[in-house]
Short mmCIF file of C-alpha atoms and ligand atoms in Angstrom, two decimals:
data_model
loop_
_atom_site.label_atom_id
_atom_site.label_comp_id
_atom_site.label_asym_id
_atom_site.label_seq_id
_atom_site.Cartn_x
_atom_site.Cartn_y
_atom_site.Cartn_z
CA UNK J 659 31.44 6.58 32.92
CA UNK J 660 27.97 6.63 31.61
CA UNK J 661 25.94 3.68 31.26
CA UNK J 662 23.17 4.79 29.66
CA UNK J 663 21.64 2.95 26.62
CA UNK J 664 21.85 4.47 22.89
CA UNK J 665 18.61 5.22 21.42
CA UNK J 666 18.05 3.22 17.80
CA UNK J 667 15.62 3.02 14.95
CA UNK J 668 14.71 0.13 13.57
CA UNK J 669 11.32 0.67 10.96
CA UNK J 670 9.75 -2.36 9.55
CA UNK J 671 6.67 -2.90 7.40
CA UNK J 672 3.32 -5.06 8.60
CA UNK J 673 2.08 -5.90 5.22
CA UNK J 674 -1.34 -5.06 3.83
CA UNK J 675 -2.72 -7.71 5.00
CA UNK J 676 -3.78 -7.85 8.55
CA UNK J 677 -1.13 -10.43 9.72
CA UNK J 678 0.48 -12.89 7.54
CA UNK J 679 2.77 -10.47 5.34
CA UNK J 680 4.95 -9.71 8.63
CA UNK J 681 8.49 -10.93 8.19
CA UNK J 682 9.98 -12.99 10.82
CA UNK J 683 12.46 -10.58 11.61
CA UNK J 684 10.30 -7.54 11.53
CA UNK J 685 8.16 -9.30 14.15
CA UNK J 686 11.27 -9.81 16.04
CA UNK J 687 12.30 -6.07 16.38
CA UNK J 688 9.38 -5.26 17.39
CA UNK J 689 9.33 -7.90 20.13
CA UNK J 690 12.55 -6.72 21.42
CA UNK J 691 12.09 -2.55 21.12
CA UNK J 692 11.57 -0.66 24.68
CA UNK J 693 8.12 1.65 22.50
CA UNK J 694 6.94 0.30 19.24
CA UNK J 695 5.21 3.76 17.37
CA UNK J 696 2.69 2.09 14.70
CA UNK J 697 0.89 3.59 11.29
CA UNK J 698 -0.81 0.51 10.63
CA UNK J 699 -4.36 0.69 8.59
CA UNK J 700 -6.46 -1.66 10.66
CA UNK J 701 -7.17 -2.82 14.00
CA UNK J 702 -6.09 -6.84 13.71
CA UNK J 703 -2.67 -5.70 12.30
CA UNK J 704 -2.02 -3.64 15.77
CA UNK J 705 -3.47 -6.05 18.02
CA UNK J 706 -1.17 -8.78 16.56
CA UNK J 707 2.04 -5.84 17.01
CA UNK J 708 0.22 -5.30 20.57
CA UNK J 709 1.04 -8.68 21.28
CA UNK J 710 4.53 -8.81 20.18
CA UNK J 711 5.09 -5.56 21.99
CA UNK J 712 2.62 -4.31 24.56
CA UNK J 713 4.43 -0.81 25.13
CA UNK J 714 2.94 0.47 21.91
CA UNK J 715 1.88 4.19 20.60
CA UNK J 716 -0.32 4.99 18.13
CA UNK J 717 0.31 7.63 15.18
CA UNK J 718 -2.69 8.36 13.74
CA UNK J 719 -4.21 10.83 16.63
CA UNK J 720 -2.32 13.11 15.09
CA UNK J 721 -4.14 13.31 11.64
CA UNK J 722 -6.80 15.99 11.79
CA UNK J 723 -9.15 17.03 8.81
CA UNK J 724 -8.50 20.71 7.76
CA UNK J 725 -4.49 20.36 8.74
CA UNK J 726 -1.93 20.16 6.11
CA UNK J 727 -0.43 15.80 6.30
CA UNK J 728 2.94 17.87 6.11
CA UNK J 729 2.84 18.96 9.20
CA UNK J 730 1.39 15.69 10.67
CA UNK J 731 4.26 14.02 9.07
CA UNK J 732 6.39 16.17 10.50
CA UNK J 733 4.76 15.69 14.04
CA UNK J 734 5.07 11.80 13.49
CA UNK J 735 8.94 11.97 12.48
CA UNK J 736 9.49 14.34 15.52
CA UNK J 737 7.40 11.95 17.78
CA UNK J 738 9.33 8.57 16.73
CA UNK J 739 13.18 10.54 17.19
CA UNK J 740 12.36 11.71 20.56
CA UNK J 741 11.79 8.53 21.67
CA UNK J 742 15.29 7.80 20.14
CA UNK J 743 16.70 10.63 21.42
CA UNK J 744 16.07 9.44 25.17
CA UNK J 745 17.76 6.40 24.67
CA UNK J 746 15.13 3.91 24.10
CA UNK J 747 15.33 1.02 21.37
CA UNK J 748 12.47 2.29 18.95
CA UNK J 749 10.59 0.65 16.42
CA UNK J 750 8.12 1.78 13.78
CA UNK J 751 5.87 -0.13 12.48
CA UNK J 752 4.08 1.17 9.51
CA UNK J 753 1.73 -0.65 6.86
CA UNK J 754 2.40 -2.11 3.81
CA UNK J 755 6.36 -1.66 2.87
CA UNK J 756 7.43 1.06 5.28
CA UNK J 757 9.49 3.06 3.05
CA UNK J 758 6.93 3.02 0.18
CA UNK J 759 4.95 6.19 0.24
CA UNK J 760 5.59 6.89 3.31
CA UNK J 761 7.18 10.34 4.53
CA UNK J 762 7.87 9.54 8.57
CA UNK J 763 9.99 6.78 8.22
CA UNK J 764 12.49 8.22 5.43
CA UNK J 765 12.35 11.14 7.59
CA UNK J 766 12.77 9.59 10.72
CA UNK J 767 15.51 7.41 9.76
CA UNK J 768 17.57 10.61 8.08
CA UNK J 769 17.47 12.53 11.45
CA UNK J 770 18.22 9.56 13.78
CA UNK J 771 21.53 8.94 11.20
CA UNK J 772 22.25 12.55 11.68
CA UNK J 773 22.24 12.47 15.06
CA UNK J 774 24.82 9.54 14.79
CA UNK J 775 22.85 6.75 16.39
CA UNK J 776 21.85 3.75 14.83
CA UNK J 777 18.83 3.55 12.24
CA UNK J 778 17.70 0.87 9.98
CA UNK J 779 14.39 0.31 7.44
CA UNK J 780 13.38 -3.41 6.95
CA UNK J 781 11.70 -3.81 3.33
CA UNK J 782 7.88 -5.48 3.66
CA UNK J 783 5.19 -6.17 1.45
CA UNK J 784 3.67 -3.16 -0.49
CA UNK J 785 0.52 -3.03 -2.43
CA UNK J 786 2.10 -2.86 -5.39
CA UNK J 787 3.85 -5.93 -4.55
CA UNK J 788 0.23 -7.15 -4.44
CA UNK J 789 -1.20 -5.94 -6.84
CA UNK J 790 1.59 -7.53 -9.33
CA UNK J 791 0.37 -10.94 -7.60
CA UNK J 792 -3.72 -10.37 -7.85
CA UNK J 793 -3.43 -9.16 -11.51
CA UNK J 794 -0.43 -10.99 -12.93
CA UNK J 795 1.37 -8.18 -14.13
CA UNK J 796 5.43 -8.80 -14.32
CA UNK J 797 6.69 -4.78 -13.72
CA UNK J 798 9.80 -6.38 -16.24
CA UNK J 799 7.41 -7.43 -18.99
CA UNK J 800 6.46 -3.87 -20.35
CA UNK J 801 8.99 -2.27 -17.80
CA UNK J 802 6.49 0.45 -15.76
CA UNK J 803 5.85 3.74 -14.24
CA UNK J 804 4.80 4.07 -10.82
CA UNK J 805 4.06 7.64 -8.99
CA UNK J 806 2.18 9.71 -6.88
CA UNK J 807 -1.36 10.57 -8.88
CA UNK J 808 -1.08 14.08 -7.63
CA UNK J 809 2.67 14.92 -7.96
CA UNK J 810 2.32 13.33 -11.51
CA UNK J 811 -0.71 15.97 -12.24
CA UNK J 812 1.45 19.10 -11.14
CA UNK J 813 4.18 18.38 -12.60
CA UNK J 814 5.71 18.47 -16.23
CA UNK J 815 6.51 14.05 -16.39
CA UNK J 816 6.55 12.08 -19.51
CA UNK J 817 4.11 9.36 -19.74
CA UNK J 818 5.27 6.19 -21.81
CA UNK J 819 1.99 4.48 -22.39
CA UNK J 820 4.40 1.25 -23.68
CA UNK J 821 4.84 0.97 -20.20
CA UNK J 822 2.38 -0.34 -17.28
CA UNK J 823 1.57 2.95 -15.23
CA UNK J 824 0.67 2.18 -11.58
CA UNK J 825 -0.61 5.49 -10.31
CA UNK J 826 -1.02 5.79 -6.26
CA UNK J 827 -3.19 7.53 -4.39
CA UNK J 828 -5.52 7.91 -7.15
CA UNK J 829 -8.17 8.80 -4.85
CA UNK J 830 -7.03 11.96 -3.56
CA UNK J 831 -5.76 12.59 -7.33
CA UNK J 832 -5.24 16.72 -7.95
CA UNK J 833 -5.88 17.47 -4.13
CA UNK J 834 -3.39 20.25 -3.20
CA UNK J 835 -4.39 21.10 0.63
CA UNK J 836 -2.97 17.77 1.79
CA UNK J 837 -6.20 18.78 4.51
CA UNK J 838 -8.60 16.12 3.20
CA UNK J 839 -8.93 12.80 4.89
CA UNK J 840 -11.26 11.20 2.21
CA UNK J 841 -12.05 10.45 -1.58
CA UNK J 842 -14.21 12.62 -2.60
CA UNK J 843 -12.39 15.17 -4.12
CA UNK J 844 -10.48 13.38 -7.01
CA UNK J 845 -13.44 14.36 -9.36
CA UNK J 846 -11.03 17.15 -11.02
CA UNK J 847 -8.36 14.86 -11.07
CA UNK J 848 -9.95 12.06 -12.57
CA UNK J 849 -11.21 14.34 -15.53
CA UNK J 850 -8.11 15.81 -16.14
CA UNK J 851 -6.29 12.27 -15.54
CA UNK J 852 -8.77 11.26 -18.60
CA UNK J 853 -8.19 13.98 -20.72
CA UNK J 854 -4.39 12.98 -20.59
CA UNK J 855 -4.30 9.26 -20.79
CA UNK J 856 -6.96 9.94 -24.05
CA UNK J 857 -4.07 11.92 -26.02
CA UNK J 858 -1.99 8.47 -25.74
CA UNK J 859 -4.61 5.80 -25.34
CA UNK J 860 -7.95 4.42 -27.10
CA UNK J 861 -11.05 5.32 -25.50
CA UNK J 862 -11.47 1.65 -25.31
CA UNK J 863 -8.10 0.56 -23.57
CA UNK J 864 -8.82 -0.98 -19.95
CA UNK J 865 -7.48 0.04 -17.13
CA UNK J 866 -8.10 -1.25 -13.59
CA UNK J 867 -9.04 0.29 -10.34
CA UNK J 868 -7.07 -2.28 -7.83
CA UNK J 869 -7.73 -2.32 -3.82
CA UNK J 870 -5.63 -5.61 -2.31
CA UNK J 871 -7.59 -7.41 0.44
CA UNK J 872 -6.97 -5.36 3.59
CA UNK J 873 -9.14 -8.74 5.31
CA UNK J 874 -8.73 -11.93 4.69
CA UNK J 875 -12.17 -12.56 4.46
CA UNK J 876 -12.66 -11.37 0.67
CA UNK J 877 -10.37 -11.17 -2.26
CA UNK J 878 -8.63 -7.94 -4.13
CA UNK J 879 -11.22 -5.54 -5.91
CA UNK J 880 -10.66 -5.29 -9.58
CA UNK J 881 -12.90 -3.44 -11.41
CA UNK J 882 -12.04 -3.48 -15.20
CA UNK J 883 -13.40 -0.40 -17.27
CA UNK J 884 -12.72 1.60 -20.31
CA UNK J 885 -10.60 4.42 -20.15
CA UNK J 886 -13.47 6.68 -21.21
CA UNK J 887 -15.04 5.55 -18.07
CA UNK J 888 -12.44 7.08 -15.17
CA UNK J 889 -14.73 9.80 -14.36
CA UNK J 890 -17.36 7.57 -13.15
CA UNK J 891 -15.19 5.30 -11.21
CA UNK J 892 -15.55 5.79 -7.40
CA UNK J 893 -11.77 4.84 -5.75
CA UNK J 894 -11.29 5.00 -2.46
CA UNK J 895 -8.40 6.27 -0.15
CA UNK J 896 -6.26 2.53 -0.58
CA UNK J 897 -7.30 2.47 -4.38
CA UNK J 898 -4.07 2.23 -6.72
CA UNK J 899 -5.25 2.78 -10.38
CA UNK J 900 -3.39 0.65 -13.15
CA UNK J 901 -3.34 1.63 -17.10
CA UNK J 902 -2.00 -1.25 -18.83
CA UNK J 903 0.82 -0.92 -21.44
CA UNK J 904 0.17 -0.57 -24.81
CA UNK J 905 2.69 -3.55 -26.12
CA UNK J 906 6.51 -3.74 -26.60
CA UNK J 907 7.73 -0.21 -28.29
CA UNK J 908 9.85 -0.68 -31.47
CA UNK J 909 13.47 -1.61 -31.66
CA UNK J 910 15.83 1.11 -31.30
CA UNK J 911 17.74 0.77 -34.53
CA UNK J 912 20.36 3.24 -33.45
CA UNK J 913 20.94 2.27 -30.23
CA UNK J 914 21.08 -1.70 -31.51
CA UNK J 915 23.83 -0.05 -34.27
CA UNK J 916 25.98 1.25 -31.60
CA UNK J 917 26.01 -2.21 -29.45
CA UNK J 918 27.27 -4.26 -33.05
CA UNK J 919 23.50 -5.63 -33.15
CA UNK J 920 20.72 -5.69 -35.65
CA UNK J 921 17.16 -6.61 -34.63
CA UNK J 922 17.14 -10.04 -36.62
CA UNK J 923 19.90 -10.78 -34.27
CA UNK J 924 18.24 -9.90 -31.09
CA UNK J 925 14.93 -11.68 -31.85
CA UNK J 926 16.64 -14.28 -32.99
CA UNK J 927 18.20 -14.85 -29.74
CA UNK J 928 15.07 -14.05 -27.86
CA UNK J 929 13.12 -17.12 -29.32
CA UNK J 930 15.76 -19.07 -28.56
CA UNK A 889 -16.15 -21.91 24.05
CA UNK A 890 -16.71 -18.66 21.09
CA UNK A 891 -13.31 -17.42 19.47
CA UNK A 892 -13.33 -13.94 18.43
CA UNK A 893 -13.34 -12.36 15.24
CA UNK A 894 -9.99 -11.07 15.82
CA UNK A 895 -8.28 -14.08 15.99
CA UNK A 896 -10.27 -15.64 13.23
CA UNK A 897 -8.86 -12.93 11.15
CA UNK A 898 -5.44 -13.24 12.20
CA UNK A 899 -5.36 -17.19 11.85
CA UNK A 900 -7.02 -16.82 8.82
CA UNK A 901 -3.81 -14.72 7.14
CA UNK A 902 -1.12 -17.03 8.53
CA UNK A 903 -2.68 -20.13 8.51
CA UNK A 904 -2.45 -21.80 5.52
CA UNK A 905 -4.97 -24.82 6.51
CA UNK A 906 -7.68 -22.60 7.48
CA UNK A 907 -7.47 -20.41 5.03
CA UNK A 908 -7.74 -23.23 2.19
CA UNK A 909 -10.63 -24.57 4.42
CA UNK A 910 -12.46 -21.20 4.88
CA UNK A 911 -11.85 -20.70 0.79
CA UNK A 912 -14.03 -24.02 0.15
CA UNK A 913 -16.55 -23.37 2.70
CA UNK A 914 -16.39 -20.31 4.50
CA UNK A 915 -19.90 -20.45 6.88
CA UNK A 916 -18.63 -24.48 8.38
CA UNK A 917 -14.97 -22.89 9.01
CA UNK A 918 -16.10 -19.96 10.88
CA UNK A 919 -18.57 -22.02 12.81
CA UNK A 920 -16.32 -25.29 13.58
CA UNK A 921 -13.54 -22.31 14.35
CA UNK A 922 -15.53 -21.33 17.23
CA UNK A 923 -16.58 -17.86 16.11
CA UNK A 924 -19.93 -16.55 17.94
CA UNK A 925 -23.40 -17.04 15.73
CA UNK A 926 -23.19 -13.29 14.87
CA UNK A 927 -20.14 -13.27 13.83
CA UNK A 928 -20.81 -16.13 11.60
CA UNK A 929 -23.79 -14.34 10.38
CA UNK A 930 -21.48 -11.43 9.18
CA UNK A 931 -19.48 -14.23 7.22
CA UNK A 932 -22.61 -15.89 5.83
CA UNK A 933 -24.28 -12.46 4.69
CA UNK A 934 -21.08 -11.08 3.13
CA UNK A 935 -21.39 -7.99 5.30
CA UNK A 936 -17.99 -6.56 4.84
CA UNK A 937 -18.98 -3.23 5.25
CA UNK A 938 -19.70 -4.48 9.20
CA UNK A 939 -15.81 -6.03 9.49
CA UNK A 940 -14.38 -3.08 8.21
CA UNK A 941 -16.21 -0.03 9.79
CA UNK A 942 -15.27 -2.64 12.85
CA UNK A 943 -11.32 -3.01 11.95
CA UNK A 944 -10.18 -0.94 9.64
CA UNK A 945 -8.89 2.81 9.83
CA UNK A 946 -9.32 3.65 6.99
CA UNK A 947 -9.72 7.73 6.94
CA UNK A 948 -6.53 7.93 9.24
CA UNK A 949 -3.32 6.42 8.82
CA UNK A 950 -3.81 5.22 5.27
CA UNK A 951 -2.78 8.67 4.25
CA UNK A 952 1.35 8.46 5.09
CA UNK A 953 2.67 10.13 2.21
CA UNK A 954 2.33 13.61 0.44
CA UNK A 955 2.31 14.57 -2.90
C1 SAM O 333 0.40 6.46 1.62
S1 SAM O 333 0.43 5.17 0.48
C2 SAM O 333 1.06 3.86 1.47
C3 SAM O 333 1.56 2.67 0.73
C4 SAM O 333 2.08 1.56 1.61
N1 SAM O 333 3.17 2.01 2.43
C5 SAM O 333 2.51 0.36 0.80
O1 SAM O 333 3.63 -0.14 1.05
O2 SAM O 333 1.77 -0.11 -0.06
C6 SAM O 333 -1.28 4.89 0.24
C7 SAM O 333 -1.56 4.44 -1.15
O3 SAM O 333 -1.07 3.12 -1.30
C8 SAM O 333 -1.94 2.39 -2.12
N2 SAM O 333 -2.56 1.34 -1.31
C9 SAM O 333 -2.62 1.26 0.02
N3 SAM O 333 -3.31 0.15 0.39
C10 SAM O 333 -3.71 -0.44 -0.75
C11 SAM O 333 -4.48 -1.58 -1.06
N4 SAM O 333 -5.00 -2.35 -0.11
N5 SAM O 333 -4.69 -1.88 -2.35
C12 SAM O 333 -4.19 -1.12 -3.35
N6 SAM O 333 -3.47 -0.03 -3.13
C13 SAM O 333 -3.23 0.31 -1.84
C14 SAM O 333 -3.00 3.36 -2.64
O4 SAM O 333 -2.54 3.92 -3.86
C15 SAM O 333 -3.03 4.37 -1.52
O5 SAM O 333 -3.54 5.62 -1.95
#
């Protein structure tokens, strides 16, 4: 009869800030894992899950400028399901939420499944969740789009500019290599993210370059421009760049037919 | 006996006391905290750019996701 433990995945998120947006229980896994693998974007944020956990291993040695972030995603999902694979109780600890934007952890989490062990994702606190704090935005008010800056360049998507757009990664924006660890090569994207958003916007509308306080030391940046200004804005690698909505669409008379309504009737209830 | 800047920063984002206190006067909180004069020096000069190059990875592991 074998004794021998069953390896596990449990992946929780640290926050974006450097300690305080770590839920109890996500603290507590990683307390109680045998190797806690971390992605976490600063230095405070792994010291506090080095003291939870001392038996910690870092994931970013394996970024390297000039190699595809495929491949080091792969290397980081492979790397985390070994572990798992020899029986130890794993946790990953990644920044912000750990399934937002984040390829290891949905990957990791599908192969330890498959393998018929035990795998879980805790939710945590993503910059978007942030950002709808710092700048007051309700995602339900306008409803909203939120996507990948790049995917949303190379591909044929429909932009409703009733709704907020939160575009990520706006900062590596048109950058096919995946090779580039900086922000300095957006310039292309920017102007063609411009010549879009013109075709549905005034030149005039403002949108917002947002960065949430990665230190508690300062507050969010928020730099407020005119559209016809994105070219000259400078984001960086944790910018996320918001286009407000352009107001409330108009009623859907046909739709509002079909449900017995009429749109006296629903403002009517709506100022109630 | 000088805290570090480490745990300043940590108390700081899950301590709801000193974070109100460092919001009304930022230099006196770091100082009365314990930190060492140059880290309170960083504080009182705004020199973010020094705390981050210090803490924050910021051309590595930011990047987790691909288009
Ligand atoms: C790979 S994704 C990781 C997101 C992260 N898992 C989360 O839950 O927010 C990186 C992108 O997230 C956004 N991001 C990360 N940190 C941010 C911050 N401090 N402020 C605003 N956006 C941020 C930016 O769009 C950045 O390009």
């Amino acid at each position: 009869m074998s004794t021998k433990q069953l390896g596990s995945l449990v992946v929780v998120g640290t926050g974006i800030s450097v300690a305080g947006q770590m839920t109890l229980l996500a603290q507590s896994y990683i307390e109680n894992a045998d190797i806690v693998f971390m992605g976490i974007s600063n230095k405070i944020g792994e010291n506090v899950v080095k003291k939870l956990n001392p038996n910690t291993v870092q994931l970013d040695d394996l970024y390297q400028a000039g190699k595809s972030r495929a491949i080091t995603y792969q290397q980081m999902t492979d790397r985390i399901v070994d572990a798992v694979k020899a029986g130890q109780k794993v946790c990953a600890a990644f920044y912000g939420h750990p399934g937002v934007f984040v390829n290891p952890s949905h990957g990791a989490i599908k192969k330890v499944k498959e393998l018929g062990l035990r795998a879980e994702m805790l939710p945590g606190i993503s910059a978007e969740d942030c950002l709808i704090a710092d700048l007051g935005i309700d995602p339900a008010h306008y409803g909203c789009q939120s996507y990948e800056a790049t995917q949303f360049l190379f591909r044929d998507y429909k932009l409703d500019p009733h709704m907020t757009q939160i575009i990520w990664q706006i900062g590596l924006a048109g950058e096919a290599s995946l090779g580039v660890l900086d922000a300095d090569h957006c310039k292309a994207g920017l102007e063609l993210y411009q010549e879009i958003l013109m075709k549905m916007y005034p030149a005039e509308h403002e949108i917002i370059l947002y960065e949430a306080a990665t230190l508690p030391l300062y507050g969010p940046r928020i730099e407020r421009f005119p559209l016809y200004e994105l070219t000259n804005c400078q984001p960086t690698l944790i910018s996320t760049l918001v286009v407000p909505s352009l107001g409330l669409p108009d009623y859907h008379q046909g739709r509002l037919t079909k449900l017995g309504l009429t749109q006296e009737q629903v403002m009517g209830y709506r100022n109630q | 006996m000088t805290k570090s800047l480490v745990d300043f920063l940590e108390e700081l984002d899950s301590n709801a006391e000193l974070k109100e206190a460092y919001l009304k006067d930022p230099v006196a909180t770091a100082t009365s905290y314990g930190l060492a004069d140059a880290d309170v020096k960083i504080i009182k000069n705004k020199d973010w750019d020094t705390v981050k190059s210090k803490f924050e990875n910021l051309n590595k592991d930011i990047k987790v996701h691909s288009y």
